[in-house]
Short mmCIF file of C-alpha atoms in Angstrom, two decimals:
data_model
loop_
_atom_site.label_atom_id
_atom_site.label_comp_id
_atom_site.label_asym_id
_atom_site.label_seq_id
_atom_site.Cartn_x
_atom_site.Cartn_y
_atom_site.Cartn_z
CA MET A 1214 6.91 -6.59 0.15
CA PHE A 1215 5.35 -3.37 2.18
CA TYR A 1216 4.10 -6.32 4.18
CA ILE A 1217 7.57 -7.19 4.24
CA LEU A 1218 9.45 -4.10 4.82
CA SER A 1219 7.15 -3.50 8.33
CA ARG A 1220 8.41 -6.85 9.44
CA PHE A 1221 12.02 -5.76 8.53
CA ILE A 1222 11.59 -1.99 9.91
CA ALA A 1223 10.41 -3.37 13.60
CA CYS A 1224 13.10 -5.88 13.62
CA ILE A 1225 15.25 -2.22 13.45
CA ALA A 1226 12.46 0.09 15.68
CA SER A 1227 13.66 -1.84 18.66
CA PRO A 1228 16.27 0.60 21.05
CA ALA A 1229 17.69 -3.16 21.65
CA PHE A 1230 19.23 -3.41 18.09
CA TRP A 1231 20.79 -0.14 18.47
CA ILE A 1232 22.32 -0.37 21.70
CA VAL A 1233 23.54 -4.09 20.66
CA ALA A 1234 24.57 -2.17 17.51
CA MET A 1235 26.33 0.74 19.05
CA LEU A 1236 28.23 -1.40 21.52
CA LEU A 1237 29.35 -3.84 18.88
CA TRP A 1238 30.82 -0.87 16.95
CA ALA A 1239 32.59 0.34 19.85
CA ILE A 1240 34.53 -2.78 20.77
CA PHE A 1241 35.50 -3.38 16.50
CA THR A 1242 36.52 0.51 15.81
CA HIS A 1243 39.67 1.42 16.74
CA ASN A 1244 38.87 5.03 17.25
CA LYS A 1245 38.99 6.16 21.44
CA ILE A 1246 36.41 8.81 20.71
CA ILE A 1247 34.13 6.57 18.89
CA ARG A 1248 33.93 4.21 21.50
CA ILE A 1249 33.32 6.49 24.04
CA VAL A 1250 30.84 8.11 22.42
CA LEU A 1251 29.18 5.29 21.14
CA SER A 1252 29.33 3.41 24.85
CA SER A 1253 28.17 6.13 26.24
CA LEU A 1254 24.65 6.91 24.16
CA ALA A 1255 24.44 2.84 24.44
CA ILE A 1256 24.15 3.52 28.16
CA VAL A 1257 22.15 6.22 27.49
CA LEU A 1258 19.58 4.88 25.83
CA LEU A 1259 19.07 1.45 27.67
CA ILE A 1260 18.57 3.77 30.56
CA VAL A 1261 15.90 6.05 28.70
CA SER A 1262 14.30 2.56 27.12
CA THR A 1263 13.87 1.08 30.10
CA ASN A 1264 12.17 3.75 32.35
CA THR A 1265 8.54 2.28 33.21
CA THR A 1266 7.52 6.48 33.72
CA ILE A 1267 9.75 7.72 29.88
CA TYR A 1268 7.80 5.22 27.96
CA TYR A 1269 4.32 5.91 29.11
CA ASN A 1270 5.06 9.78 28.68
CA ALA A 1271 5.69 8.94 24.92
CA LEU A 1272 3.11 6.83 24.62
CA ASN A 1273 0.17 9.38 25.68
CA SER A 1274 1.80 12.10 23.97
CA TRP A 1275 1.50 9.52 21.44
CA CYS A 1276 -2.31 8.08 21.85
CA SER A 1277 -3.48 11.47 23.31
CA GLU A 1278 -4.98 13.28 20.32
CA CYS A 1279 -6.38 9.96 18.94
CA ILE A 1280 -8.13 8.80 22.46
CA VAL A 1281 -12.18 8.90 21.45
CA ASP A 1282 -14.62 7.42 23.86
CA ILE A 1283 -17.47 6.19 23.10
CA ASP A 1284 -21.30 8.02 22.49
CA THR A 1285 -23.44 5.69 24.43
CA ASN A 1286 -25.87 7.77 22.61
CA LYS A 1287 -25.33 6.67 19.61
CA HIS A 1288 -26.63 3.97 17.48
CA TYR A 1289 -24.30 1.75 14.47
CA ASP A 1290 -25.76 -0.75 12.44
CA TYR A 1291 -21.67 -2.13 11.92
CA ALA A 1292 -18.38 -1.74 14.30
CA ILE A 1293 -15.22 -2.74 12.15
CA ILE A 1294 -12.48 -4.62 14.22
CA PRO A 1295 -8.42 -4.51 12.71
CA GLY A 1296 -7.44 -7.65 13.96
CA GLY A 1297 -4.46 -8.73 16.12
CA ILE A 1298 -7.09 -9.53 18.94
CA SER A 1299 -7.13 -13.83 18.53
CA ASP A 1300 -5.57 -16.93 17.15
CA ILE A 1301 -6.67 -20.38 17.81
CA ASP A 1302 -5.08 -23.13 19.94
CA THR A 1303 -5.06 -25.10 17.43
CA VAL A 1304 -4.54 -28.34 20.18
CA ARG A 1305 -7.01 -27.03 22.59
CA GLY A 1306 -9.60 -25.97 19.50
CA ARG A 1307 -9.67 -22.51 21.93
CA VAL A 1308 -9.45 -19.31 21.22
CA GLU A 1309 -6.72 -17.19 22.74
CA TYR A 1310 -6.30 -13.59 23.57
CA GLY A 1311 -3.84 -11.02 22.73
CA GLU A 1312 -3.31 -7.85 23.91
CA ALA A 1313 -5.73 -5.73 22.07
CA SER A 1314 -8.30 -8.18 23.70
CA ASP A 1315 -10.06 -4.87 24.65
CA ARG A 1316 -11.04 -4.46 20.41
CA ILE A 1317 -13.81 -7.51 20.36
CA ILE A 1318 -14.17 -7.53 23.78
CA ASP A 1319 -16.16 -3.94 24.43
CA CYS A 1320 -17.33 -4.26 20.45
CA ALA A 1321 -19.10 -7.46 22.35
CA TRP A 1322 -20.37 -5.22 24.98
CA LEU A 1323 -21.59 -2.21 22.82
CA MET A 1324 -23.66 -5.14 20.88
CA ASN A 1325 -25.34 -6.26 23.82
CA LYS A 1326 -25.81 -2.94 24.65
CA GLY A 1327 -27.87 -2.51 21.71
CA ILE A 1328 -25.91 0.35 20.41
CA VAL A 1329 -23.78 -1.41 17.79
CA ASP A 1330 -25.72 -3.77 15.86
CA LYS A 1331 -23.15 -6.50 13.73
CA MET A 1332 -19.19 -6.13 13.72
CA ILE A 1333 -16.98 -7.03 11.03
CA ILE A 1334 -13.35 -8.86 12.07
CA THR A 1335 -10.89 -7.96 9.83
CA GLY A 1336 -7.36 -10.32 9.42
CA ASP A 1337 -7.54 -11.94 12.69
CA GLY A 1338 -5.59 -14.74 13.48
CA SER A 1339 -8.79 -16.93 15.07
CA SER A 1340 -11.16 -16.03 12.11
CA ASN A 1341 -9.05 -16.07 9.35
CA ARG A 1342 -9.30 -19.70 8.14
CA LYS A 1343 -12.38 -21.73 7.33
CA LEU A 1344 -10.52 -24.45 9.76
CA HIS A 1345 -10.87 -21.74 12.68
CA LEU A 1346 -14.27 -20.64 12.52
CA PRO A 1347 -16.59 -23.30 14.42
CA PHE A 1348 -13.80 -22.51 17.08
CA PHE A 1349 -14.64 -18.39 17.08
CA TYR A 1350 -18.05 -18.82 16.31
CA ASN A 1351 -18.86 -21.02 18.85
CA HIS A 1352 -16.28 -19.04 21.36
CA MET A 1353 -18.64 -15.65 20.39
CA LYS A 1354 -21.38 -17.69 20.91
CA THR A 1355 -20.91 -18.96 24.15
CA VAL A 1356 -19.05 -16.40 26.44
CA TYR A 1357 -20.39 -13.18 24.79
CA GLY A 1358 -24.52 -14.36 23.45
CA ILE A 1359 -23.34 -12.92 19.82
CA ASN A 1360 -24.31 -15.29 16.97
CA LYS A 1361 -22.65 -16.14 13.94
CA ASN A 1362 -24.85 -13.65 11.84
CA ARG A 1363 -24.20 -10.84 13.36
CA ILE A 1364 -20.37 -11.99 12.71
CA LEU A 1365 -18.92 -10.90 10.01
CA ILE A 1366 -15.28 -11.77 8.95
CA GLU A 1367 -12.58 -10.56 6.15
CA PRO A 1368 -9.26 -12.86 6.74
CA GLU A 1369 -6.92 -11.57 4.75
CA ALA A 1370 -5.98 -8.17 5.54
CA LYS A 1371 -2.44 -8.01 7.13
CA ASN A 1372 -2.01 -4.00 8.05
CA THR A 1373 -4.07 -1.71 8.99
CA ILE A 1374 -4.70 0.13 5.18
CA GLU A 1375 -5.91 -3.84 4.15
CA ASN A 1376 -7.57 -3.86 7.32
CA PHE A 1377 -9.92 -1.53 5.41
CA THR A 1378 -9.56 -1.41 1.11
CA ARG A 1379 -10.40 -5.14 2.07
CA THR A 1380 -13.07 -4.83 4.08
CA LEU A 1381 -14.58 -2.13 1.86
CA ASP A 1382 -14.37 -4.44 -0.84
CA LEU A 1383 -16.23 -7.49 0.41
CA TYR A 1384 -18.60 -5.60 2.73
CA GLY A 1385 -18.99 -1.73 0.69
CA ASP A 1386 -22.24 -2.24 -0.99
CA GLN A 1387 -24.04 -3.38 2.61
CA LEU A 1388 -21.87 -0.91 4.33
CA LYS A 1389 -23.41 1.93 2.07
CA GLY A 1390 -25.54 4.78 3.78
CA LYS A 1391 -24.80 2.78 7.13
CA LYS A 1392 -24.03 3.62 10.32
CA ILE A 1393 -19.93 2.66 11.44
CA LEU A 1394 -17.54 2.45 14.31
CA VAL A 1395 -13.94 1.72 14.04
CA ILE A 1396 -12.41 0.34 17.64
CA ASN A 1397 -9.07 -0.68 17.43
CA SER A 1398 -6.24 0.09 20.46
CA ALA A 1399 -4.93 3.60 21.13
CA LEU A 1400 -1.64 3.06 19.83
CA TYR A 1401 -2.99 2.37 15.88
CA MET A 1402 -5.86 4.87 16.68
CA ARG A 1403 -3.56 7.67 14.22
CA ARG A 1404 -2.33 5.79 11.56
CA THR A 1405 -6.60 4.36 11.67
CA MET A 1406 -8.35 7.46 10.99
CA LEU A 1407 -5.78 7.68 8.18
CA CYS A 1408 -6.54 5.36 6.99
CA CYS A 1409 -9.94 5.55 7.16
CA ARG A 1410 -9.71 9.39 4.97
CA LYS A 1411 -7.39 7.75 2.83
CA VAL A 1412 -10.20 4.75 1.60
CA GLY A 1413 -13.18 7.49 2.07
CA LEU A 1414 -14.82 5.13 4.51
CA GLN A 1415 -16.96 7.60 6.70
CA CYS A 1416 -17.03 6.48 10.43
CA ASP A 1417 -17.29 7.23 13.96
CA PHE A 1418 -13.82 6.46 16.04
CA TYR A 1419 -13.68 3.99 19.41
CA THR A 1420 -10.26 4.37 21.32
CA VAL A 1421 -9.87 1.08 23.03
CA ASP A 1422 -6.27 -1.07 25.06
CA ILE A 1423 -5.05 2.58 26.11
CA ASN A 1424 -4.47 3.49 30.54
CA THR A 1425 -3.22 6.82 30.47
CA SER A 1426 -3.14 7.39 34.45
CA PRO A 1427 0.57 8.96 35.79
CA ARG A 1428 2.85 6.56 35.82
CA ALA A 1429 5.38 8.23 38.65
CA ARG A 1430 6.41 5.30 40.45
CA TRP A 1431 9.60 4.77 43.02
CA GLU A 1432 9.66 1.18 40.48
CA SER A 1433 9.54 2.75 37.37
CA ALA A 1434 13.35 3.29 39.07
CA VAL A 1435 14.07 -0.12 38.58
CA PRO A 1436 14.87 -0.60 34.83
CA ASN A 1437 11.97 -3.21 32.93
CA PHE A 1438 13.97 -4.40 30.01
CA GLU A 1439 10.47 -5.52 29.02
CA LEU A 1440 9.50 -2.22 27.29
CA PHE A 1441 12.21 -3.26 24.58
CA TYR A 1442 9.06 -4.83 22.75
CA TYR A 1443 6.99 -1.73 23.68
CA TRP A 1444 9.12 1.01 22.44
CA MET A 1445 9.67 -1.26 19.62
CA LYS A 1446 6.52 -1.30 18.93
CA LEU A 1447 5.57 2.44 19.32
CA MET A 1448 8.40 3.59 17.07
CA HIS A 1449 7.17 0.90 14.60
CA GLU A 1450 4.12 2.73 14.77
CA CYS A 1451 5.24 6.24 14.69
CA ILE A 1452 7.51 4.82 11.57
CA GLY A 1453 4.33 3.21 9.58
CA TYR A 1454 2.56 6.51 10.26
CA VAL A 1455 4.52 8.93 8.34
CA ALA A 1456 4.88 6.17 5.84
CA TYR A 1457 0.98 5.79 5.65
CA ILE A 1458 0.88 9.76 4.97
CA PHE A 1459 3.12 8.62 1.59
CA TYR A 1460 0.85 5.49 1.08
#
């Protein structure tokens, strides 16, 4: 139920939803003042939500408190990586990365440097089915030189809190007394930290998948409609964080 509600919230979190809703209301209302107000609000929201500088300022403000770099002088027994990284192209029989590929790339780098011993991947598309595992293990060995005996899989998690509750249910005994690193994208790290506190997981964090470079360029004046999707993700995450406080 919580997962279904999350998907519904993701839909209405998009600025495009509210722009269309306000324009439709403006079209069908008989009140002239309401029509003017709604049309004006829709135009303002359209301008704001397609401006690259405004979006990246908002993103960096949300993520700034949760950006944690890796301490290469430390050693970890396990790194936990929440899913959403990849999926299997069953036609071509290969792993395909999504937007969050930094998580697994950086974890592989840390493992090859001897900073992390093993990884736990929880709720990811390329490893959540037994049919997919041979492709995934072969990919990790071929691309990163990491054998499957250094990879633990938690296949059932569907959201952030389940990434950790289900991981602890499956591997809790192995994790007791161990040094643990949690690697996640900056956008989700605030909620990740909250979830770890809630389940009592003692760990360090490493933030990836964020570019904090200034974005005040002339191109920002050109509307970028792709940002509707990224605003949806940001707003969904903000709402999700508040919901997880009371979860």
